[in-house]
Amino acid sequence: MNKQAPPVKKNDQLRVTIQDLTHEGAGVAKVNGYTLFVPKALPGEEVDIKVVKVNKGYGFARVMNIEEESPHRVEPPCTIYERCGGCQMQHMSYDGQLLFKQKQVKDVLERIGGLRSVPVHPTIGMSEPWRYRNKAQVPIGEEGGLVIGGFYQERSHTIIDTDKCLIQAEESDDAVHLIKRLANEYGIRAYDEKKHRGTLRHVVTRKGYETDELMVILVTRGKELPHKQKLLDAITKKLPNVKSIVQNINIKRTNVIFGDETNVLWGEEYIYDYIGDIKFAISARSFFQVNPEQTKVLYDKALEYANLTGDEIVIDAYCGIGTISLFLAQQAKHVYGVEIVPDAIADAKRNASLNGIENVDFAVGEAEKVMPWWYAQGIRPEVIVVDPPRKGCDQALLETILSMKPDRVVYVSCNPATLARDLKILEEGGYETKEVQPVDMFPQSTHVECVSVLELKKI
Ligand code: SAH
């Protein structure tokens, strides 16, 4: 740590060269060894900055002028990019984003896991890195007496009215635009979170990418939805792909979008989508991966790494709605999935029978408790797949893996830092990380998903 006083003061203006990017996508500059974070600046750029905050070990600065641009700098196509905060990387070319994500994974594996020689492949991106999200959750408000909706301004609760989000499905933009127009026409009031009054809180849309089916969810403060029939008639007339219109009632003063009660107003309770050949039923509240195209890429890789012949017993820990389990079951003898959320397991079971897949068992519970119990029952998997939340695998779960000694562990991760920590533990327990494949599930953002494979070292 730098013991001296920081070499810059607030409001200082200076020219720096950007050396790196943080995992949040901010540029990193050094002034006499002191770190300055410079949002929206790219590596290699020479920028004039103004210091906005000085802490002991690091500070923040704002770009005033770009003297020398990175070859990866592009004009963000979205008009509200600077205000929205939903995307962080639109000012960087897509190739640049993919390189940045690969480097980030490599650096973190080295720094946290001490894994210097593990190959980290180039990030697999999308051929069209826009309009990929299958779920939009749009807050509704009022401005000058008009119903508006769009996005919260970065770090605030002010709604910016917008009709276009370039990472959402176009049908979603159409649906939100239509509902705002109808609300204004029929005098349906938006929810006012300060006074806890009004009706319409959020419009949520879900789309099946393979099936083109659309679900529209109106989140309201109470049961009452004025002009309901007219609204339903207009939505079904104007949005030909809509298969389901649902009302969710959220009576609470809260930032949480959904309330406890959900009623189908028109059409089906579920829409459907496919990942590969497997069909999934999606209800208003179901968890489902938001980028189905890249989910297939990720899970195909996981399947390849699992290297199944049809004879293997496989455990899918943190299985969610069983997406990976069902993928694996096509090529395994039997798959055991475990997940902590009961609704997700109900979906997993429904999806298994929807696809006529019988060689799977799903259990509700903490993976770190259920797996030792399976072990005690004599279950000896050849392959274990884990896909934990951001905080990574529980220590007890890693220990169970080490006592179960599967031939291979396939680790799917949404956080390279915890991936690195856990790989290190597995390496110390006798496994070797063969390779790591980053997959871009969230183009234009800084998120990176990885799949990696470890093999038990032969002694
Ligand atoms: N592969 C899954 C998604 C995994 S996301 C799918 O495609 O559906 C991580 C999952 O881990 C979440 O569903 C979360 O509910 C679950 N989870 C979190 N902590 C857990 C624990 N201790 N034991 C089991 N599951 C857990």
CSV table of C-alpha atoms and ligand atoms in Angstrom, one decimal:
chain,number,residue,atom,x,y,z
A,1,MET,CA,0.0,0.0,0.0
A,2,ASN,CA,1.1,3.5,-0.8
A,3,LYS,CA,1.8,5.2,2.6
A,4,GLN,CA,2.4,8.7,1.1
A,5,ALA,CA,-0.4,11.2,0.5
A,6,PRO,CA,-2.2,10.8,-2.8
A,7,PRO,CA,-0.4,12.6,-5.6
A,8,VAL,CA,-3.6,14.2,-6.8
A,9,LYS,CA,-6.3,16.4,-5.3
A,10,LYS,CA,-10.0,16.7,-6.1
A,11,ASN,CA,-10.6,18.8,-9.2
A,12,ASP,CA,-7.1,18.4,-10.5
A,13,GLN,CA,-6.9,18.1,-14.2
A,14,LEU,CA,-4.2,16.0,-15.8
A,15,ARG,CA,-3.4,13.8,-18.8
A,16,VAL,CA,-3.1,10.1,-18.2
A,17,THR,CA,-2.7,6.8,-20.2
A,18,ILE,CA,-5.2,4.2,-19.5
A,19,GLN,CA,-3.5,0.8,-18.7
A,20,ASP,CA,-6.3,-1.6,-17.9
A,21,LEU,CA,-10.0,-2.2,-17.3
A,22,THR,CA,-11.6,-3.1,-14.0
A,23,HIS,CA,-14.1,-6.0,-14.0
A,24,GLU,CA,-16.7,-3.3,-13.8
A,25,GLY,CA,-15.4,-1.8,-17.1
A,26,ALA,CA,-13.8,1.3,-15.8
A,27,GLY,CA,-10.4,2.5,-17.1
A,28,VAL,CA,-7.4,2.2,-14.8
A,29,ALA,CA,-4.7,4.9,-14.8
A,30,LYS,CA,-1.6,5.2,-12.5
A,31,VAL,CA,-0.2,8.5,-11.2
A,32,ASN,CA,3.1,7.8,-9.4
A,33,GLY,CA,1.8,4.4,-8.4
A,34,TYR,CA,-1.6,5.8,-7.3
A,35,THR,CA,-4.6,4.2,-8.9
A,36,LEU,CA,-7.3,6.3,-10.6
A,37,PHE,CA,-10.5,4.7,-11.9
A,38,VAL,CA,-11.7,6.5,-15.0
A,39,PRO,CA,-15.2,5.3,-16.1
A,40,LYS,CA,-15.7,5.0,-19.9
A,41,ALA,CA,-12.0,5.2,-20.8
A,42,LEU,CA,-10.4,2.3,-22.6
A,43,PRO,CA,-6.9,0.7,-22.3
A,44,GLY,CA,-4.3,2.5,-24.5
A,45,GLU,CA,-6.2,5.8,-24.5
A,46,GLU,CA,-4.6,9.0,-23.6
A,47,VAL,CA,-7.2,11.1,-21.8
A,48,ASP,CA,-7.5,14.4,-20.1
A,49,ILE,CA,-9.2,13.8,-16.8
A,50,LYS,CA,-10.6,15.7,-13.9
A,51,VAL,CA,-10.2,14.1,-10.5
A,52,VAL,CA,-13.6,13.8,-8.8
A,53,LYS,CA,-12.8,11.8,-5.6
A,54,VAL,CA,-9.7,11.0,-3.7
A,55,ASN,CA,-9.5,8.1,-1.3
A,56,LYS,CA,-6.4,6.9,0.5
A,57,GLY,CA,-5.4,4.1,-1.8
A,58,TYR,CA,-7.3,5.0,-5.0
A,59,GLY,CA,-9.4,7.7,-6.6
A,60,PHE,CA,-11.9,8.4,-9.3
A,61,ALA,CA,-11.7,10.7,-12.3
A,62,ARG,CA,-13.9,11.8,-15.2
A,63,VAL,CA,-12.9,12.0,-18.8
A,64,MET,CA,-12.8,15.5,-20.1
A,65,ASN,CA,-11.2,14.9,-23.5
A,66,ILE,CA,-9.9,11.9,-25.3
A,67,GLU,CA,-6.5,12.9,-26.9
A,68,GLU,CA,-5.7,9.5,-28.4
A,69,GLU,CA,-8.6,7.0,-29.0
A,70,SER,CA,-8.4,3.3,-28.6
A,71,PRO,CA,-9.0,1.4,-31.9
A,72,HIS,CA,-11.8,-0.4,-29.9
A,73,ARG,CA,-13.7,2.8,-29.2
A,74,VAL,CA,-17.1,3.0,-31.0
A,75,GLU,CA,-20.1,5.3,-30.8
A,76,PRO,CA,-22.6,3.7,-28.4
A,77,PRO,CA,-25.7,3.0,-30.6
A,78,CYS,CA,-28.1,3.6,-27.7
A,79,THR,CA,-29.2,7.2,-27.1
A,80,ILE,CA,-29.6,6.8,-23.4
A,81,TYR,CA,-26.5,4.8,-22.8
A,82,GLU,CA,-24.8,7.5,-20.7
A,83,ARG,CA,-27.8,7.8,-18.3
A,84,CYS,CA,-29.2,4.3,-18.1
A,85,GLY,CA,-26.5,2.1,-16.5
A,86,GLY,CA,-28.0,-1.2,-17.8
A,87,CYS,CA,-25.1,-1.6,-20.2
A,88,GLN,CA,-21.5,-0.7,-19.4
A,89,MET,CA,-19.5,-1.6,-22.6
A,90,GLN,CA,-21.3,0.0,-25.5
A,91,HIS,CA,-18.4,2.4,-26.1
A,92,MET,CA,-16.2,-0.6,-26.9
A,93,SER,CA,-16.2,-2.6,-30.1
A,94,TYR,CA,-17.7,-6.1,-29.7
A,95,ASP,CA,-14.3,-7.7,-30.5
A,96,GLY,CA,-12.8,-5.5,-27.9
A,97,GLN,CA,-15.4,-6.6,-25.3
A,98,LEU,CA,-14.7,-10.3,-26.0
A,99,LEU,CA,-10.9,-9.8,-25.6
A,100,PHE,CA,-11.5,-7.8,-22.4
A,101,LYS,CA,-13.6,-10.7,-21.0
A,102,GLN,CA,-11.0,-13.3,-21.9
A,103,LYS,CA,-8.2,-11.2,-20.3
A,104,GLN,CA,-10.3,-10.6,-17.2
A,105,VAL,CA,-10.7,-14.4,-16.7
A,106,LYS,CA,-7.0,-15.1,-17.3
A,107,ASP,CA,-5.9,-12.3,-14.9
A,108,VAL,CA,-8.2,-13.4,-12.1
A,109,LEU,CA,-7.3,-17.1,-12.4
A,110,GLU,CA,-3.7,-16.1,-12.1
A,111,ARG,CA,-4.2,-13.6,-9.3
A,112,ILE,CA,-6.6,-15.4,-7.1
A,113,GLY,CA,-6.1,-19.1,-8.1
A,114,GLY,CA,-2.4,-19.0,-8.9
A,115,LEU,CA,-3.4,-20.9,-12.1
A,116,ARG,CA,-0.8,-19.7,-14.6
A,117,SER,CA,-0.7,-22.4,-17.1
A,118,VAL,CA,-4.5,-23.2,-17.6
A,119,PRO,CA,-5.5,-22.4,-21.2
A,120,VAL,CA,-8.3,-19.7,-21.3
A,121,HIS,CA,-9.8,-19.8,-24.7
A,122,PRO,CA,-11.1,-16.8,-26.6
A,123,THR,CA,-14.5,-15.7,-25.4
A,124,ILE,CA,-17.3,-17.2,-27.6
A,125,GLY,CA,-19.5,-14.2,-28.6
A,126,MET,CA,-22.7,-13.7,-30.5
A,127,SER,CA,-22.8,-13.0,-34.2
A,128,GLU,CA,-25.5,-10.4,-33.4
A,129,PRO,CA,-24.8,-9.1,-29.9
A,130,TRP,CA,-28.1,-7.1,-29.6
A,131,ARG,CA,-31.7,-7.8,-28.9
A,132,TYR,CA,-30.7,-11.0,-27.1
A,133,ARG,CA,-32.6,-10.7,-23.8
A,134,ASN,CA,-35.8,-12.7,-23.5
A,135,LYS,CA,-37.2,-10.9,-20.4
A,136,ALA,CA,-37.7,-7.2,-19.8
A,137,GLN,CA,-38.9,-5.6,-16.5
A,138,VAL,CA,-39.9,-2.0,-17.2
A,139,PRO,CA,-40.8,0.3,-14.4
A,140,ILE,CA,-43.8,2.6,-15.1
A,141,GLY,CA,-44.2,6.1,-13.7
A,142,GLU,CA,-45.7,9.5,-14.6
A,143,GLU,CA,-44.2,12.7,-15.9
A,144,GLY,CA,-46.3,15.8,-16.5
A,145,GLY,CA,-49.5,13.8,-16.1
A,146,LEU,CA,-48.4,11.2,-18.7
A,147,VAL,CA,-47.7,7.6,-18.1
A,148,ILE,CA,-44.1,6.9,-19.0
A,149,GLY,CA,-41.8,3.8,-18.6
A,150,GLY,CA,-38.3,2.8,-19.3
A,151,PHE,CA,-35.3,2.6,-17.1
A,152,TYR,CA,-34.2,3.9,-13.8
A,153,GLN,CA,-31.5,6.5,-14.2
A,154,GLU,CA,-28.2,5.0,-12.9
A,155,ARG,CA,-28.1,4.9,-9.1
A,156,SER,CA,-31.5,6.6,-8.8
A,157,HIS,CA,-35.3,6.0,-8.8
A,158,THR,CA,-36.0,8.5,-11.5
A,159,ILE,CA,-37.6,6.8,-14.5
A,160,ILE,CA,-36.3,7.7,-17.9
A,161,ASP,CA,-39.0,7.3,-20.5
A,162,THR,CA,-37.8,5.2,-23.4
A,163,ASP,CA,-39.3,3.2,-26.2
A,164,LYS,CA,-36.2,1.3,-27.3
A,165,CYS,CA,-33.8,-1.0,-25.5
A,166,LEU,CA,-31.3,-2.5,-27.9
A,167,ILE,CA,-30.6,-5.6,-25.8
A,168,GLN,CA,-34.2,-6.5,-25.5
A,169,ALA,CA,-36.4,-8.3,-28.0
A,170,GLU,CA,-38.2,-5.9,-30.3
A,171,GLU,CA,-41.6,-7.4,-29.3
A,172,SER,CA,-40.8,-6.3,-25.8
A,173,ASP,CA,-40.3,-2.7,-26.9
A,174,ASP,CA,-43.6,-3.0,-28.9
A,175,ALA,CA,-45.5,-4.3,-25.9
A,176,VAL,CA,-44.2,-1.7,-23.5
A,177,HIS,CA,-44.9,1.1,-26.0
A,178,LEU,CA,-48.4,-0.1,-26.6
A,179,ILE,CA,-49.3,-0.5,-22.9
A,180,LYS,CA,-48.0,3.0,-22.1
A,181,ARG,CA,-50.2,4.4,-25.0
A,182,LEU,CA,-53.2,2.5,-23.8
A,183,ALA,CA,-52.8,3.6,-20.2
A,184,ASN,CA,-52.7,7.2,-21.3
A,185,GLU,CA,-55.7,6.7,-23.6
A,186,TYR,CA,-57.8,5.0,-20.9
A,187,GLY,CA,-56.6,7.0,-18.0
A,188,ILE,CA,-54.9,4.1,-16.1
A,189,ARG,CA,-52.6,5.7,-13.6
A,190,ALA,CA,-49.1,4.7,-13.0
A,191,TYR,CA,-48.0,3.7,-9.5
A,192,ASP,CA,-46.5,6.5,-7.5
A,193,GLU,CA,-43.9,4.9,-5.2
A,194,LYS,CA,-43.7,7.9,-2.9
A,195,LYS,CA,-47.4,8.1,-2.2
A,196,HIS,CA,-48.0,4.4,-2.7
A,197,ARG,CA,-51.0,5.2,-5.0
A,198,GLY,CA,-51.9,4.5,-8.6
A,199,THR,CA,-52.2,1.2,-10.5
A,200,LEU,CA,-49.5,0.1,-12.9
A,201,ARG,CA,-46.1,-0.6,-11.4
A,202,HIS,CA,-44.2,-2.6,-14.0
A,203,VAL,CA,-44.6,-4.1,-17.4
A,204,VAL,CA,-42.7,-7.4,-17.7
A,205,THR,CA,-42.4,-9.3,-20.9
A,206,ARG,CA,-41.0,-12.7,-21.7
A,207,LYS,CA,-40.4,-14.1,-25.1
A,208,GLY,CA,-39.6,-17.6,-26.4
A,209,TYR,CA,-36.9,-17.1,-29.0
A,210,GLU,CA,-37.4,-20.4,-30.8
A,211,THR,CA,-41.2,-20.3,-30.6
A,212,ASP,CA,-41.8,-16.5,-30.9
A,213,GLU,CA,-44.3,-16.8,-28.1
A,214,LEU,CA,-44.8,-13.7,-26.0
A,215,MET,CA,-46.0,-13.2,-22.4
A,216,VAL,CA,-47.1,-9.8,-21.1
A,217,ILE,CA,-47.2,-9.4,-17.3
A,218,LEU,CA,-48.9,-6.3,-15.8
A,219,VAL,CA,-47.7,-5.7,-12.2
A,220,THR,CA,-50.4,-3.7,-10.4
A,221,ARG,CA,-50.7,-2.3,-6.9
A,222,GLY,CA,-54.1,-3.9,-6.2
A,223,LYS,CA,-56.5,-6.4,-7.7
A,224,GLU,CA,-58.3,-3.7,-9.6
A,225,LEU,CA,-57.3,-3.1,-13.2
A,226,PRO,CA,-59.5,-0.4,-14.8
A,227,HIS,CA,-60.6,-1.0,-18.4
A,228,LYS,CA,-59.3,-4.6,-18.2
A,229,GLN,CA,-61.3,-5.9,-21.1
A,230,LYS,CA,-60.5,-3.1,-23.5
A,231,LEU,CA,-56.8,-3.4,-22.5
A,232,LEU,CA,-56.8,-7.2,-23.3
A,233,ASP,CA,-58.6,-6.7,-26.6
A,234,ALA,CA,-56.1,-4.1,-27.7
A,235,ILE,CA,-53.1,-6.1,-26.6
A,236,THR,CA,-54.2,-9.3,-28.4
A,237,LYS,CA,-55.1,-7.3,-31.5
A,238,LYS,CA,-51.9,-5.3,-31.7
A,239,LEU,CA,-49.4,-8.0,-30.5
A,240,PRO,CA,-50.1,-11.1,-32.7
A,241,ASN,CA,-47.5,-13.3,-30.9
A,242,VAL,CA,-48.9,-12.8,-27.5
A,243,LYS,CA,-49.9,-16.2,-25.9
A,244,SER,CA,-50.4,-15.1,-22.3
A,245,ILE,CA,-51.4,-12.0,-20.5
A,246,VAL,CA,-50.9,-12.1,-16.7
A,247,GLN,CA,-51.6,-9.8,-13.8
A,248,ASN,CA,-49.3,-9.9,-10.8
A,249,ILE,CA,-50.5,-8.1,-7.7
A,250,ASN,CA,-47.9,-6.4,-5.6
A,251,ILE,CA,-49.5,-4.5,-2.7
A,252,LYS,CA,-46.3,-3.8,-0.8
A,253,ARG,CA,-44.2,-0.7,-0.6
A,254,THR,CA,-41.1,-2.2,-2.0
A,255,ASN,CA,-38.5,-2.2,-4.8
A,256,VAL,CA,-39.1,-5.9,-5.4
A,257,ILE,CA,-41.0,-6.2,-8.7
A,258,PHE,CA,-43.3,-9.1,-8.1
A,259,GLY,CA,-46.0,-9.6,-5.4
A,260,ASP,CA,-47.3,-12.9,-4.2
A,261,GLU,CA,-50.5,-13.2,-6.3
A,262,THR,CA,-50.4,-14.0,-10.0
A,263,ASN,CA,-53.6,-14.4,-12.2
A,264,VAL,CA,-53.8,-15.3,-15.9
A,265,LEU,CA,-56.0,-12.6,-17.5
A,266,TRP,CA,-56.0,-14.1,-21.0
A,267,GLY,CA,-54.5,-17.1,-22.8
A,268,GLU,CA,-52.1,-19.6,-21.3
A,269,GLU,CA,-50.3,-19.8,-18.0
A,270,TYR,CA,-47.1,-20.8,-19.8
A,271,ILE,CA,-45.2,-19.9,-22.8
A,272,TYR,CA,-42.6,-22.3,-24.2
A,273,ASP,CA,-39.0,-22.0,-25.5
A,274,TYR,CA,-36.3,-24.5,-26.5
A,275,ILE,CA,-32.6,-24.7,-25.7
A,276,GLY,CA,-31.3,-27.1,-28.2
A,277,ASP,CA,-33.9,-29.9,-28.5
A,278,ILE,CA,-35.2,-29.5,-25.0
A,279,LYS,CA,-38.5,-27.7,-24.4
A,280,PHE,CA,-39.1,-25.5,-21.4
A,281,ALA,CA,-42.3,-24.2,-19.9
A,282,ILE,CA,-42.0,-20.6,-18.7
A,283,SER,CA,-44.5,-19.1,-16.3
A,284,ALA,CA,-44.6,-15.4,-15.1
A,285,ARG,CA,-42.3,-16.2,-12.2
A,286,SER,CA,-40.1,-19.0,-13.6
A,287,PHE,CA,-36.4,-18.6,-13.6
A,288,PHE,CA,-35.1,-19.0,-17.1
A,289,GLN,CA,-31.7,-18.0,-18.6
A,290,VAL,CA,-32.1,-14.6,-20.2
A,291,ASN,CA,-30.0,-15.3,-23.3
A,292,PRO,CA,-31.2,-18.6,-24.7
A,293,GLU,CA,-28.9,-18.6,-27.8
A,294,GLN,CA,-25.7,-18.3,-25.7
A,295,THR,CA,-27.1,-20.6,-23.0
A,296,LYS,CA,-27.1,-23.3,-25.6
A,297,VAL,CA,-23.5,-22.5,-26.5
A,298,LEU,CA,-22.5,-22.7,-22.8
A,299,TYR,CA,-24.3,-25.9,-22.1
A,300,ASP,CA,-23.1,-27.6,-25.3
A,301,LYS,CA,-19.6,-26.8,-24.0
A,302,ALA,CA,-20.5,-28.2,-20.5
A,303,LEU,CA,-21.8,-31.4,-22.3
A,304,GLU,CA,-18.6,-31.7,-24.4
A,305,TYR,CA,-16.5,-31.3,-21.2
A,306,ALA,CA,-18.6,-33.9,-19.4
A,307,ASN,CA,-17.5,-36.3,-22.1
A,308,LEU,CA,-20.4,-38.8,-21.6
A,309,THR,CA,-20.8,-42.2,-23.2
A,310,GLY,CA,-24.2,-43.1,-21.8
A,311,ASP,CA,-23.0,-45.1,-18.8
A,312,GLU,CA,-22.2,-42.3,-16.4
A,313,ILE,CA,-23.9,-41.2,-13.2
A,314,VAL,CA,-23.9,-37.4,-13.1
A,315,ILE,CA,-24.7,-34.9,-10.4
A,316,ASP,CA,-25.8,-31.4,-11.3
A,317,ALA,CA,-25.4,-29.2,-8.2
A,318,TYR,CA,-27.2,-25.8,-8.1
A,319,CYS,CA,-29.4,-27.1,-10.9
A,320,GLY,CA,-32.1,-24.4,-11.0
A,321,ILE,CA,-34.9,-25.4,-13.3
A,322,GLY,CA,-32.8,-28.4,-14.5
A,323,THR,CA,-31.5,-26.9,-17.8
A,324,ILE,CA,-28.1,-28.5,-17.6
A,325,SER,CA,-29.5,-31.7,-16.0
A,326,LEU,CA,-31.8,-32.3,-18.9
A,327,PHE,CA,-29.1,-31.5,-21.4
A,328,LEU,CA,-26.8,-34.1,-19.7
A,329,ALA,CA,-29.5,-36.7,-19.3
A,330,GLN,CA,-29.7,-37.2,-23.0
A,331,GLN,CA,-26.2,-38.7,-22.9
A,332,ALA,CA,-25.9,-40.0,-19.3
A,333,LYS,CA,-27.2,-43.1,-17.5
A,334,HIS,CA,-28.7,-41.1,-14.7
A,335,VAL,CA,-28.6,-37.5,-13.5
A,336,TYR,CA,-29.2,-36.2,-10.0
A,337,GLY,CA,-30.0,-32.5,-9.7
A,338,VAL,CA,-30.1,-30.5,-6.5
A,339,GLU,CA,-31.4,-26.9,-6.0
A,340,ILE,CA,-32.4,-24.8,-3.0
A,341,VAL,CA,-35.5,-23.1,-4.5
A,342,PRO,CA,-38.6,-25.4,-4.4
A,343,ASP,CA,-40.4,-23.7,-7.3
A,344,ALA,CA,-37.3,-24.2,-9.5
A,345,ILE,CA,-37.4,-27.9,-8.7
A,346,ALA,CA,-41.1,-28.1,-9.5
A,347,ASP,CA,-40.2,-26.5,-12.9
A,348,ALA,CA,-37.3,-28.9,-13.4
A,349,LYS,CA,-39.7,-31.9,-12.8
A,350,ARG,CA,-42.3,-30.4,-15.2
A,351,ASN,CA,-39.7,-29.8,-17.8
A,352,ALA,CA,-38.3,-33.4,-17.5
A,353,SER,CA,-41.8,-34.9,-18.1
A,354,LEU,CA,-42.5,-32.4,-20.8
A,355,ASN,CA,-39.6,-33.8,-22.7
A,356,GLY,CA,-40.2,-37.5,-21.7
A,357,ILE,CA,-36.8,-37.6,-19.8
A,358,GLU,CA,-37.0,-40.2,-17.1
A,359,ASN,CA,-33.4,-40.8,-16.1
A,360,VAL,CA,-33.3,-37.8,-13.8
A,361,ASP,CA,-34.0,-37.2,-10.1
A,362,PHE,CA,-34.4,-33.7,-8.6
A,363,ALA,CA,-34.0,-32.9,-5.0
A,364,VAL,CA,-34.8,-29.7,-3.1
A,365,GLY,CA,-32.2,-28.6,-0.6
A,366,GLU,CA,-28.8,-27.2,0.0
A,367,ALA,CA,-26.3,-28.9,-2.4
A,368,GLU,CA,-23.7,-29.0,0.4
A,369,LYS,CA,-26.1,-31.1,2.6
A,370,VAL,CA,-27.8,-33.2,-0.1
A,371,MET,CA,-24.6,-34.3,-1.8
A,372,PRO,CA,-23.1,-35.9,1.4
A,373,TRP,CA,-26.4,-37.6,1.9
A,374,TRP,CA,-26.3,-39.0,-1.7
A,375,TYR,CA,-22.7,-40.1,-1.0
A,376,ALA,CA,-23.9,-42.0,2.1
A,377,GLN,CA,-26.6,-43.7,0.0
A,378,GLY,CA,-23.8,-45.1,-2.2
A,379,ILE,CA,-24.2,-42.7,-5.2
A,380,ARG,CA,-20.8,-42.5,-6.9
A,381,PRO,CA,-20.9,-40.1,-9.9
A,382,GLU,CA,-18.4,-40.2,-12.7
A,383,VAL,CA,-19.1,-36.5,-13.4
A,384,ILE,CA,-20.1,-33.6,-11.2
A,385,VAL,CA,-21.4,-30.4,-12.7
A,386,VAL,CA,-21.7,-27.3,-10.6
A,387,ASP,CA,-23.3,-24.0,-11.6
A,388,PRO,CA,-23.2,-22.0,-8.4
A,389,PRO,CA,-24.5,-18.4,-7.8
A,390,ARG,CA,-21.9,-15.5,-7.7
A,391,LYS,CA,-20.5,-16.4,-4.3
A,392,GLY,CA,-19.3,-19.7,-5.7
A,393,CYS,CA,-19.4,-23.2,-4.2
A,394,ASP,CA,-19.8,-23.9,-0.5
A,395,GLN,CA,-16.7,-25.2,1.1
A,396,ALA,CA,-18.5,-28.3,2.3
A,397,LEU,CA,-19.7,-29.0,-1.2
A,398,LEU,CA,-16.1,-28.8,-2.5
A,399,GLU,CA,-15.1,-31.3,0.2
A,400,THR,CA,-17.8,-33.7,-0.8
A,401,ILE,CA,-16.6,-33.5,-4.4
A,402,LEU,CA,-13.1,-34.4,-3.2
A,403,SER,CA,-14.4,-37.4,-1.2
A,404,MET,CA,-16.7,-38.5,-4.1
A,405,LYS,CA,-13.7,-38.4,-6.5
A,406,PRO,CA,-15.6,-38.1,-9.8
A,407,ASP,CA,-13.4,-38.5,-12.9
A,408,ARG,CA,-14.4,-35.0,-14.1
A,409,VAL,CA,-15.8,-31.9,-12.6
A,410,VAL,CA,-17.4,-29.4,-15.0
A,411,TYR,CA,-17.6,-26.0,-13.4
A,412,VAL,CA,-20.0,-23.4,-14.9
A,413,SER,CA,-19.4,-20.0,-13.3
A,414,CYS,CA,-20.9,-16.5,-13.5
A,415,ASN,CA,-18.1,-15.0,-11.4
A,416,PRO,CA,-14.4,-15.6,-12.3
A,417,ALA,CA,-13.2,-14.6,-8.9
A,418,THR,CA,-15.0,-17.3,-7.0
A,419,LEU,CA,-14.3,-19.7,-9.9
A,420,ALA,CA,-10.5,-19.1,-9.4
A,421,ARG,CA,-10.8,-19.6,-5.6
A,422,ASP,CA,-12.7,-22.9,-6.0
A,423,LEU,CA,-10.5,-24.2,-8.8
A,424,LYS,CA,-7.5,-23.7,-6.5
A,425,ILE,CA,-9.2,-25.7,-3.7
A,426,LEU,CA,-10.0,-28.6,-6.2
A,427,GLU,CA,-6.5,-28.5,-7.5
A,428,GLU,CA,-5.1,-28.8,-4.0
A,429,GLY,CA,-7.4,-31.8,-3.6
A,430,GLY,CA,-6.0,-33.7,-6.5
A,431,TYR,CA,-7.7,-32.2,-9.6
A,432,GLU,CA,-6.2,-30.5,-12.6
A,433,THR,CA,-8.0,-27.7,-14.5
A,434,LYS,CA,-7.7,-28.6,-18.1
A,435,GLU,CA,-9.2,-25.6,-19.8
A,436,VAL,CA,-11.5,-22.6,-19.3
A,437,GLN,CA,-14.0,-21.4,-21.9
A,438,PRO,CA,-15.5,-17.9,-21.4
A,439,VAL,CA,-18.9,-17.5,-23.1
A,440,ASP,CA,-20.5,-14.1,-23.6
A,441,MET,CA,-24.0,-14.4,-22.2
A,442,PHE,CA,-24.5,-10.6,-21.7
A,443,PRO,CA,-23.0,-8.6,-24.6
A,444,GLN,CA,-22.6,-4.9,-23.9
A,445,SER,CA,-22.2,-5.6,-20.2
A,446,THR,CA,-19.1,-6.5,-18.1
A,447,HIS,CA,-20.5,-9.9,-17.1
A,448,VAL,CA,-18.7,-13.0,-18.1
A,449,GLU,CA,-19.7,-16.6,-17.8
A,450,CYS,CA,-17.2,-19.5,-18.0
A,451,VAL,CA,-17.2,-23.2,-18.2
A,452,SER,CA,-14.2,-25.2,-17.2
A,453,VAL,CA,-13.3,-28.8,-16.8
A,454,LEU,CA,-11.1,-30.5,-14.2
A,455,GLU,CA,-9.8,-34.1,-14.2
A,456,LEU,CA,-8.8,-36.2,-11.3
A,457,LYS,CA,-5.0,-36.6,-11.4
A,458,LYS,CA,-3.9,-40.2,-11.8
A,459,ILE,CA,-1.4,-41.1,-9.1
B,1,SAH,N1,-28.1,-24.2,-14.1
B,1,SAH,C1,-29.2,-23.5,-13.5
B,1,SAH,C2,-29.0,-22.1,-13.0
B,1,SAH,C3,-28.0,-22.1,-11.8
B,1,SAH,S1,-28.0,-20.5,-11.1
B,1,SAH,C4,-30.3,-23.3,-14.6
B,1,SAH,O1,-29.9,-23.2,-15.8
B,1,SAH,O2,-31.4,-23.2,-14.3
B,1,SAH,C5,-27.6,-21.0,-9.4
B,1,SAH,C6,-28.7,-21.7,-8.7
B,1,SAH,O3,-28.2,-22.1,-7.4
B,1,SAH,C7,-29.9,-20.9,-8.4
B,1,SAH,O4,-31.0,-21.5,-8.9
B,1,SAH,C8,-30.0,-20.9,-6.8
B,1,SAH,O5,-31.3,-20.9,-6.4
B,1,SAH,C9,-29.2,-22.1,-6.5
B,1,SAH,N2,-28.6,-22.2,-5.1
B,1,SAH,C10,-28.1,-21.2,-4.4
B,1,SAH,N3,-27.5,-21.7,-3.3
B,1,SAH,C11,-27.7,-23.0,-3.3
B,1,SAH,C12,-27.4,-24.1,-2.4
B,1,SAH,N4,-26.7,-23.8,-1.3
B,1,SAH,N5,-27.7,-25.3,-2.7
B,1,SAH,C13,-28.4,-25.6,-3.9
B,1,SAH,N6,-28.7,-24.6,-4.8
B,1,SAH,C14,-28.4,-23.3,-4.5
